[in-house]
Coordinates of N, CA and C in Angstrom, one line a residue:
M236 N 1.1 -39.6 85.9 CA 0.8 -38.0 85.8 C 1.8 -37.2 85.4
E237 N 2.6 -37.0 84.2 CA 2.7 -36.2 83.9 C 2.3 -36.3 82.6
E238 N 1.4 -37.5 82.1 CA 0.0 -36.6 81.0 C -0.8 -35.2 81.6
K239 N -0.7 -36.0 82.7 CA -2.5 -35.5 83.3 C -2.4 -33.7 83.5
I240 N -1.0 -33.5 84.3 CA -0.2 -32.0 83.7 C -0.1 -31.6 82.8
E241 N 0.5 -32.2 81.5 CA 0.3 -32.4 79.9 C -0.9 -31.6 80.1
K242 N -1.8 -32.4 80.0 CA -3.4 -31.3 79.4 C -3.4 -30.7 80.0
L243 N -4.0 -31.0 82.0 CA -3.7 -29.5 82.3 C -3.5 -28.1 82.1
T244 N -2.7 -28.3 81.9 CA -1.7 -27.4 81.0 C -1.7 -26.9 79.8
A245 N -2.2 -27.7 78.8 CA -2.9 -27.4 77.5 C -4.1 -26.8 77.8
E246 N -5.5 -27.2 78.6 CA -6.3 -27.0 78.9 C -5.8 -25.5 79.7
L247 N -5.2 -24.8 80.5 CA -4.8 -23.4 81.4 C -4.5 -22.3 80.5
L248 N -3.7 -23.1 78.9 CA -3.2 -22.1 78.0 C -4.3 -21.5 76.3
A249 N -5.6 -22.9 76.9 CA -6.4 -22.4 75.9 C -7.6 -21.4 77.2
K250 N -7.5 -21.7 78.1 CA -8.5 -20.3 78.9 C -7.4 -18.9 79.3
N251 N -6.9 -19.3 79.0 CA -5.9 -17.8 79.4 C -4.9 -18.2 77.9
P252 N -4.9 -17.9 77.3 CA -3.4 -17.1 76.3 C -2.5 -16.4 76.1
Q253 N -3.1 -15.3 77.7 CA -1.9 -14.6 77.9 C -0.4 -14.6 78.7
M254 N -0.7 -16.8 79.1 CA -0.5 -17.2 79.7 C 1.2 -18.0 79.0
S255 N 1.9 -18.0 79.6 CA 2.9 -18.5 77.9 C 2.8 -20.3 78.5
V256 N 3.9 -21.0 77.8 CA 4.0 -22.2 78.4 C 4.3 -22.7 79.7
G257 N 5.7 -22.0 79.7 CA 6.2 -22.3 81.4 C 5.4 -22.4 82.2
R258 N 5.3 -20.9 82.0 CA 4.6 -20.5 83.2 C 1.8 -21.5 82.7
A259 N 1.8 -21.8 82.3 CA 1.1 -21.8 82.8 C 1.2 -23.5 83.6
R260 N 2.5 -23.9 82.9 CA 2.8 -25.1 83.6 C 3.6 -25.2 85.1
V261 N 3.6 -24.1 85.5 CA 4.3 -23.9 87.2 C 2.0 -23.2 88.0
W262 N 1.8 -23.2 86.5 CA 0.8 -22.4 87.9 C -0.4 -24.4 88.6
I263 N 0.1 -24.9 87.0 CA -0.5 -26.5 87.4 C 0.0 -26.7 88.3
E264 N 1.4 -26.6 88.3 CA 2.0 -28.5 89.5 C 2.3 -27.1 91.2
L265 N 1.4 -26.3 90.4 CA 1.9 -25.4 92.2 C 0.5 -25.8 93.0
L266 N -0.7 -25.6 91.2 CA -2.0 -26.1 92.0 C -2.1 -26.8 92.7
W267 N -1.5 -28.3 92.1 CA -1.6 -29.7 92.1 C -1.3 -30.2 93.7
S268 N -0.1 -29.5 93.6 CA 1.1 -29.9 94.8 C 0.3 -29.0 96.3
D269 N 0.0 -28.2 96.0 CA -1.7 -27.4 96.7 C -1.8 -28.1 97.7
F270 N -2.9 -28.7 96.5 CA -3.9 -29.7 96.8 C -3.8 -30.9 97.2
E271 N -2.6 -31.1 97.0 CA -2.0 -32.5 98.2 C -1.7 -32.4 98.8
S272 N -0.7 -30.9 99.0 CA 0.0 -31.1 101.1 C -0.6 -30.4 101.6
N273 N -2.7 -29.4 101.5 CA -3.1 -29.0 102.0 C -4.2 -30.7 102.8
S274 N -4.3 -31.2 101.4 CA -5.3 -32.0 101.8 C -4.5 -33.6 103.0
A275 N -3.1 -33.4 102.9 CA -2.4 -35.0 103.3 C -2.6 -33.4 105.4
K276 N -2.4 -32.2 105.1 CA -1.9 -31.7 106.2 C -3.1 -31.5 106.8
A277 N -3.8 -31.5 106.7 CA -5.9 -31.8 106.8 C -6.0 -33.2 107.1
G278 N -5.2 -34.5 107.1 CA -5.1 -35.3 107.6 C -6.4 -36.1 107.3
Y279 N -6.8 -36.4 105.5 CA -7.8 -36.4 104.4 C -7.0 -38.3 104.2
D280 N -7.3 -38.6 103.5 CA -7.6 -40.1 102.7 C -6.7 -39.3 101.8
Y281 N -6.0 -40.2 100.4 CA -5.3 -39.6 99.7 C -6.1 -40.1 98.2
R282 N -7.2 -39.7 98.0 CA -8.2 -39.9 97.1 C -7.4 -40.5 95.0
G283 N -5.9 -39.9 95.3 CA -6.1 -40.2 93.7 C -6.1 -39.1 92.8
A284 N -4.7 -39.2 91.8 CA -4.7 -37.8 90.6 C -5.7 -37.9 90.5
D285 N -6.6 -39.4 90.3 CA -7.6 -39.0 88.8 C -8.0 -36.9 90.0
Y286 N -9.1 -37.2 91.0 CA -9.4 -36.7 91.7 C -8.4 -35.2 91.5
T287 N -7.0 -35.2 92.0 CA -6.3 -33.9 91.3 C -6.5 -33.1 91.0
E288 N -6.8 -33.8 89.7 CA -7.0 -33.5 88.4 C -8.5 -33.5 88.2
N289 N -9.1 -33.3 88.4 CA -10.8 -32.7 88.5 C -10.7 -31.7 89.2
L290 N -9.4 -31.2 90.6 CA -10.4 -30.1 91.2 C -9.1 -29.2 90.6
V291 N -8.4 -29.1 89.8 CA -7.3 -28.6 89.2 C -8.0 -28.4 88.0
R292 N -8.8 -29.1 86.7 CA -9.4 -29.1 86.1 C -10.9 -27.8 86.7
Q293 N -11.2 -27.9 87.7 CA -12.6 -26.5 88.0 C -12.2 -25.2 88.0
L294 N -10.6 -25.6 88.9 CA -10.4 -24.0 89.3 C -9.9 -23.4 88.2
I295 N -9.6 -24.3 87.0 CA -8.7 -24.1 85.6 C -10.1 -22.8 85.0
T296 N -11.8 -23.9 84.7 CA -13.2 -23.4 84.6 C -13.1 -22.1 85.0
S297 N -12.9 -22.2 86.6 CA -13.1 -21.1 87.1 C -12.6 -19.4 87.0
Y298 N -11.2 -20.1 87.6 CA -10.1 -18.8 87.3 C -9.2 -18.7 86.5
G299 N -8.6 -20.2 85.9 CA -8.1 -19.6 84.5 C -7.6 -18.1 83.9
D300 N -9.2 -18.4 83.7 CA -8.9 -16.8 82.8 C -8.3 -15.6 83.6
K301 N -7.9 -15.4 85.0 CA -7.7 -14.6 85.9 C -6.3 -14.7 86.5
L302 N -5.8 -16.2 86.2 CA -4.1 -17.0 87.3 C -3.7 -15.5 86.8
H303 N -3.4 -15.0 85.7 CA -2.3 -14.3 85.5 C -1.5 -13.0 87.0
A304 N -3.4 -12.1 86.8 CA -3.3 -11.2 87.6 C -2.8 -11.3 89.2
F305 N -3.3 -13.5 88.8 CA -3.1 -13.7 90.5 C -1.8 -13.1 91.3
A306 N -1.0 -13.8 90.8 CA 0.4 -14.3 91.4 C 1.1 -12.5 92.3
G307 N 0.7 -11.8 91.2 CA 1.8 -10.3 91.7 C 1.4 -9.7 92.9
R308 N -0.6 -11.0 93.8 CA -1.0 -10.2 95.1 C -0.1 -10.7 96.0
N309 N -0.1 -12.3 94.9 CA -0.1 -12.9 96.8 C 2.1 -13.9 97.1
P310 N 2.1 -13.2 98.2 CA 2.7 -12.7 97.7 C 4.0 -14.9 98.2
K311 N 3.6 -15.5 97.6 CA 3.6 -17.0 99.1 C 3.9 -17.8 97.0
Y312 N 3.2 -16.8 95.6 CA 3.7 -17.5 94.3 C 4.1 -16.5 93.9
A313 N 4.6 -15.4 94.4 CA 4.7 -14.7 93.0 C 6.6 -14.9 93.1
H314 N 7.1 -15.2 93.8 CA 8.9 -15.4 93.4 C 8.7 -16.3 92.4
L315 N 7.7 -17.4 92.9 CA 7.8 -18.6 91.6 C 7.0 -18.5 89.9
L316 N 6.9 -17.4 90.0 CA 5.6 -16.9 89.1 C 5.5 -15.8 88.2
D317 N 6.7 -15.0 88.0 CA 8.0 -14.7 87.9 C 8.0 -13.4 86.5
A318 N 7.4 -13.1 86.1 CA 6.9 -12.7 84.7 C 8.5 -12.4 83.7
S319 N 9.4 -11.8 84.4 CA 10.7 -10.7 83.7 C 10.9 -11.6 82.2
D320 N 11.5 -13.2 82.3 CA 12.5 -13.6 81.8 C 10.7 -14.5 81.7
D321 N 9.7 -15.1 81.5 CA 8.6 -15.6 80.3 C 9.0 -14.5 78.3
M322 N 8.4 -16.0 78.2 CA 8.0 -16.1 77.2 C 6.8 -16.7 76.1
I323 N 6.1 -16.0 75.5 CA 4.9 -16.9 75.5 C 5.1 -17.5 74.1
Q324 N 4.4 -18.7 73.8 CA 5.2 -19.4 73.2 C 4.1 -19.9 72.4

């Protein structure tokens, strides 16, 4: 799974160069875990890491260039994505 996370992080960075490596990684991990936990809460069977990877990739394609603007408007993620100590690498 680590390899999938790293690959998705690179894809997000390509889509959104305003984001740092660390910030992109946090986003990927949040999207991944949020999807899997919400699916489990809804009672769906686990579909595997490949399914989750494809879903996160679709989110990157659709919203990757806008993710940096989203955090400030959503209190659920704002504290995790505070960019005050972030550096672009």
